[in-house]
Short mmCIF file of C-alpha atoms in Angstrom, two decimals:
data_model
loop_
_atom_site.label_atom_id
_atom_site.label_comp_id
_atom_site.label_asym_id
_atom_site.label_seq_id
_atom_site.Cartn_x
_atom_site.Cartn_y
_atom_site.Cartn_z
CA MET A 22 101.26 -136.82 92.98
CA VAL A 23 104.86 -137.25 94.14
CA LEU A 24 107.45 -139.71 92.85
CA VAL A 25 109.14 -141.61 95.68
CA LYS A 26 111.84 -144.28 95.75
CA VAL A 27 112.27 -146.92 98.43
CA TYR A 28 115.61 -145.87 99.90
CA ARG A 29 116.03 -148.35 102.75
CA ILE A 30 114.16 -151.21 104.42
CA SER A 31 115.24 -152.24 107.91
CA SER A 32 114.04 -154.95 110.26
CA THR A 33 112.81 -153.92 113.67
CA SER A 34 110.68 -155.18 116.50
CA ASP A 35 107.83 -153.40 118.21
CA PRO A 36 109.19 -152.11 121.56
CA GLU A 37 105.88 -152.78 123.34
CA THR A 38 104.90 -156.18 121.93
CA GLY A 39 108.21 -157.50 120.59
CA ARG A 40 106.55 -158.45 117.29
CA PRO A 41 108.77 -158.25 114.17
CA GLY A 42 108.30 -155.37 111.76
CA ARG A 43 109.88 -153.21 109.10
CA ILE A 44 111.01 -149.62 108.74
CA VAL A 45 110.53 -148.42 105.15
CA GLU A 46 112.22 -145.14 104.20
CA LEU A 47 110.91 -143.33 101.12
CA VAL A 48 112.73 -140.45 99.42
CA GLU A 49 111.47 -138.02 96.81
CA VAL A 50 112.64 -138.52 93.23
CA ARG A 51 113.15 -135.40 91.18
CA ARG A 52 113.86 -135.49 87.50
CA HIS A 53 117.12 -133.80 86.51
CA GLY A 54 116.61 -130.28 85.21
CA GLU A 55 113.13 -130.02 86.67
CA LYS A 56 112.69 -126.32 87.36
CA PRO A 57 109.54 -124.27 87.75
CA GLY A 58 108.76 -121.86 84.94
CA ALA A 59 109.73 -121.87 81.29
CA LEU A 60 113.29 -121.07 80.22
CA THR A 61 114.06 -118.67 77.42
CA GLU A 62 116.14 -119.91 74.50
CA GLU A 63 119.19 -118.00 75.76
CA ALA A 64 118.86 -119.41 79.27
CA LEU A 65 118.49 -122.94 77.90
CA MET A 66 121.60 -122.51 75.73
CA LEU A 67 123.57 -121.18 78.71
CA GLN A 68 122.37 -124.07 80.90
CA ARG A 69 123.54 -126.64 78.31
CA LEU A 70 126.89 -124.86 77.94
CA MET A 71 127.48 -124.86 81.70
CA GLN A 72 126.50 -128.54 81.99
CA GLY A 73 129.07 -129.34 79.30
CA VAL A 74 131.76 -127.34 81.11
CA PHE A 75 131.01 -129.09 84.43
CA LEU A 76 131.04 -132.54 82.80
CA GLN A 77 134.38 -131.78 81.13
CA MET A 78 135.88 -130.55 84.41
CA GLN A 79 134.59 -133.64 86.24
CA SER A 80 136.09 -135.95 83.60
CA MET A 81 139.45 -134.18 84.05
CA GLY A 82 139.23 -134.67 87.83
CA LEU A 83 138.99 -130.96 88.60
CA LEU A 84 135.51 -131.19 90.15
CA PRO A 85 134.01 -134.03 92.20
CA HIS A 86 131.08 -135.90 90.70
CA MET A 87 127.69 -134.75 91.94
CA ARG A 88 125.93 -137.18 94.23
CA GLU A 89 122.22 -137.80 94.09
CA VAL A 90 120.33 -135.40 96.36
CA ILE A 91 118.28 -137.37 98.88
CA ILE A 92 115.10 -135.65 100.00
CA PRO A 93 113.38 -137.68 102.77
CA LYS A 94 109.65 -137.88 102.16
CA MET A 95 108.10 -140.54 104.40
CA THR A 96 109.15 -143.21 106.87
CA LEU A 97 106.79 -146.12 107.58
CA PHE A 98 107.05 -148.16 110.79
CA LEU A 99 105.03 -151.31 110.06
CA THR A 100 104.51 -154.65 111.76
CA GLU A 101 104.70 -157.66 109.44
CA GLU A 102 100.89 -157.88 109.50
CA GLU A 103 100.53 -154.21 108.53
CA TYR A 104 103.08 -154.65 105.73
CA GLU A 105 101.07 -157.58 104.34
CA MET A 106 97.80 -155.59 104.59
CA LEU A 107 99.43 -152.76 102.62
CA ASN A 108 99.38 -155.18 99.65
CA VAL A 109 102.27 -153.40 97.88
CA LYS A 110 105.66 -155.04 97.37
CA LEU A 111 108.08 -152.35 98.54
CA GLU A 112 111.64 -153.14 97.43
CA VAL A 113 114.75 -150.97 97.62
CA ASN A 114 115.17 -148.71 94.55
CA TYR A 115 111.60 -149.31 93.32
CA VAL A 116 109.90 -146.05 92.30
CA TYR A 117 106.24 -145.31 93.03
CA GLU A 118 103.77 -142.49 92.46
CA LEU A 119 102.56 -141.47 95.89
CA GLN A 120 99.00 -140.13 95.71
CA PHE A 121 96.99 -138.51 98.49
CA LYS A 122 93.24 -138.55 97.79
CA ASP A 123 90.14 -138.66 99.99
CA GLY A 124 92.16 -139.40 103.13
CA LYS A 125 93.99 -142.33 101.49
CA ILE A 126 97.62 -142.81 100.51
CA THR A 127 98.08 -144.86 97.34
CA PHE A 128 101.30 -146.37 95.97
CA ILE A 129 101.26 -146.80 92.18
CA PRO A 130 104.32 -148.43 90.57
CA ALA A 131 105.97 -145.91 88.23
#
């Protein structure tokens, strides 16, 4: 299971048939602070201290604010008919659980 967010939806037309379609760009969503492995109490305390220092420096204008990291996951090129058959309302900034099982891709609203 992977969390994905609809990053961009663009209109397009099929170059061979000229039929209208959509390009749907999905990006991976990672929760802040998600790191593999367990942290010791000392490491957790140090992490919180450093986050506080960075936030203070950002509020003083000494460091730029961190932008969201965009990790491209999947791009769908769909005709309007294929989009309707997908039977999922994909809207920008909506978050879905993307599941791969038995040769199928499933979008579950998160």
